XYZ file of C-alpha atoms in Angstrom:
132
model
C -47.193 -7.346 -9.075
C -50.087 -7.389 -6.621
C -51.413 -4.125 -5.196
C -53.907 -4.465 -2.350
C -55.543 -1.397 -0.890
C -58.666 -2.771 0.770
C -60.818 -2.400 3.858
C -63.328 -4.763 5.411
C -65.316 -4.712 8.637
C -65.252 -8.195 10.112
C -67.203 -9.667 12.977
C -64.650 -10.801 15.539
C -64.694 -12.353 18.975
C -65.956 -9.656 21.290
C -67.063 -7.192 18.601
C -65.834 -5.992 15.233
C -62.436 -5.792 13.573
C -61.746 -3.090 10.986
C -59.226 -4.649 8.612
C -57.201 -2.280 6.429
C -54.520 -3.566 4.078
C -52.307 -1.474 1.825
C -49.427 -3.447 0.332
C -47.616 -3.852 -2.976
C -45.974 -7.195 -3.713
C -43.561 -7.383 -6.619
C -43.378 -10.432 -8.909
C -41.141 -13.133 -7.434
C -41.319 -11.849 -3.854
C -42.157 -14.295 -1.064
C -44.761 -13.022 1.342
C -46.043 -14.608 4.525
C -49.137 -13.553 6.425
C -48.247 -14.226 10.027
C -49.992 -13.336 13.246
C -52.329 -14.528 15.970
C -55.727 -16.003 15.298
C -58.439 -13.519 14.404
C -56.375 -10.689 12.895
C -57.571 -11.156 9.299
C -55.015 -13.394 7.568
C -57.574 -15.788 6.083
C -59.977 -12.946 5.276
C -57.206 -11.176 3.349
C -56.581 -14.279 1.250
C -60.319 -14.765 0.726
C -60.622 -11.174 -0.551
C -57.618 -11.569 -2.856
C -59.058 -14.795 -4.295
C -62.560 -13.328 -4.709
C -64.238 -15.540 -2.119
C -65.004 -12.485 0.055
C -65.807 -8.972 -1.144
C -63.944 -6.052 0.458
C -66.088 -3.165 1.671
C -63.961 -0.704 -0.254
C -60.669 -0.297 -2.061
C -58.936 -2.025 -4.937
C -57.038 -5.160 -5.885
C -54.790 -4.909 -8.929
C -52.766 -7.874 -10.212
C -50.302 -7.469 -13.097
C -52.010 -4.236 -14.226
C -55.428 -5.953 -14.283
C -58.070 -4.690 -11.859
C -59.658 -7.590 -9.989
C -61.637 -5.407 -7.596
C -62.447 -1.713 -7.443
C -65.245 -0.516 -5.190
C -65.512 2.883 -6.899
C -65.720 1.445 -10.431
C -67.877 -1.465 -9.221
C -65.415 -4.015 -10.624
C -65.320 -7.455 -9.010
C -63.728 -10.208 -11.096
C -65.233 -13.636 -10.386
C -63.029 -16.047 -8.388
C -62.781 -18.508 -11.276
C -61.316 -15.759 -13.483
C -58.578 -14.870 -10.994
C -55.477 -16.911 -11.668
C -54.827 -17.800 -8.055
C -54.456 -21.010 -6.084
C -55.939 -21.256 -2.621
C -55.422 -23.974 -0.033
C -57.937 -23.874 2.799
C -56.474 -24.074 6.287
C -58.806 -26.842 7.456
C -58.220 -30.349 6.127
C -55.737 -28.986 3.609
C -52.649 -30.970 4.580
C -51.779 -34.467 3.461
C -51.767 -36.507 6.704
C -49.214 -38.976 5.324
C -46.645 -36.227 4.634
C -44.508 -34.173 6.988
C -44.936 -30.412 7.307
C -41.933 -29.918 4.997
C -43.245 -32.451 2.445
C -46.626 -30.689 2.376
C -44.912 -27.364 1.672
C -42.630 -28.910 -0.946
C -45.685 -30.360 -2.686
C -47.223 -26.870 -2.878
C -43.950 -25.276 -4.043
C -43.544 -24.400 -7.705
C -41.551 -26.940 -9.677
C -37.937 -25.849 -9.714
C -38.567 -23.475 -6.792
C -35.759 -22.665 -4.387
C -35.608 -25.169 -1.495
C -33.470 -22.753 0.539
C -36.361 -20.267 0.550
C -38.598 -22.987 1.971
C -36.190 -23.487 4.879
C -36.134 -19.727 5.454
C -39.942 -19.573 5.475
C -40.184 -22.529 7.887
C -37.878 -20.734 10.318
C -39.630 -17.386 9.834
C -43.034 -18.830 10.773
C -41.496 -20.831 13.615
C -42.181 -24.263 12.124
C -38.545 -25.311 11.750
C -38.718 -27.617 14.780
C -41.916 -29.227 13.432
C -40.898 -29.647 9.784
C -40.293 -33.406 10.089
C -43.572 -34.103 11.876
C -46.864 -35.076 10.278
C -49.834 -32.685 10.691
C -51.632 -34.854 13.246
């Protein structure tokens, strides 16, 4: 289980963006952050992984507090059991979009879910193309 209840003021194109996230993700659920550029998707992942500090709130993973602004808890990134693939230069250029996602998928993971995710994020038509 992941419980995010965080806020962060971000500098955005044309001013500031006040990002507020309050979500609970149960173990085994698939979640996709999807939206236009500049709405805070990457910042959310950076805060979850410990690469960016929220202004306030809490991050709790499997009953362990990773961040709590009131208790001044902020677990170091290397102590958070989380994988992070940066969006720039993160894809294998010799693999298709689908192959890149399959490589990142857990061993034994459901391939049908991958197809569902590809369609959900509107990459179904591009799944057989290489990133370039």
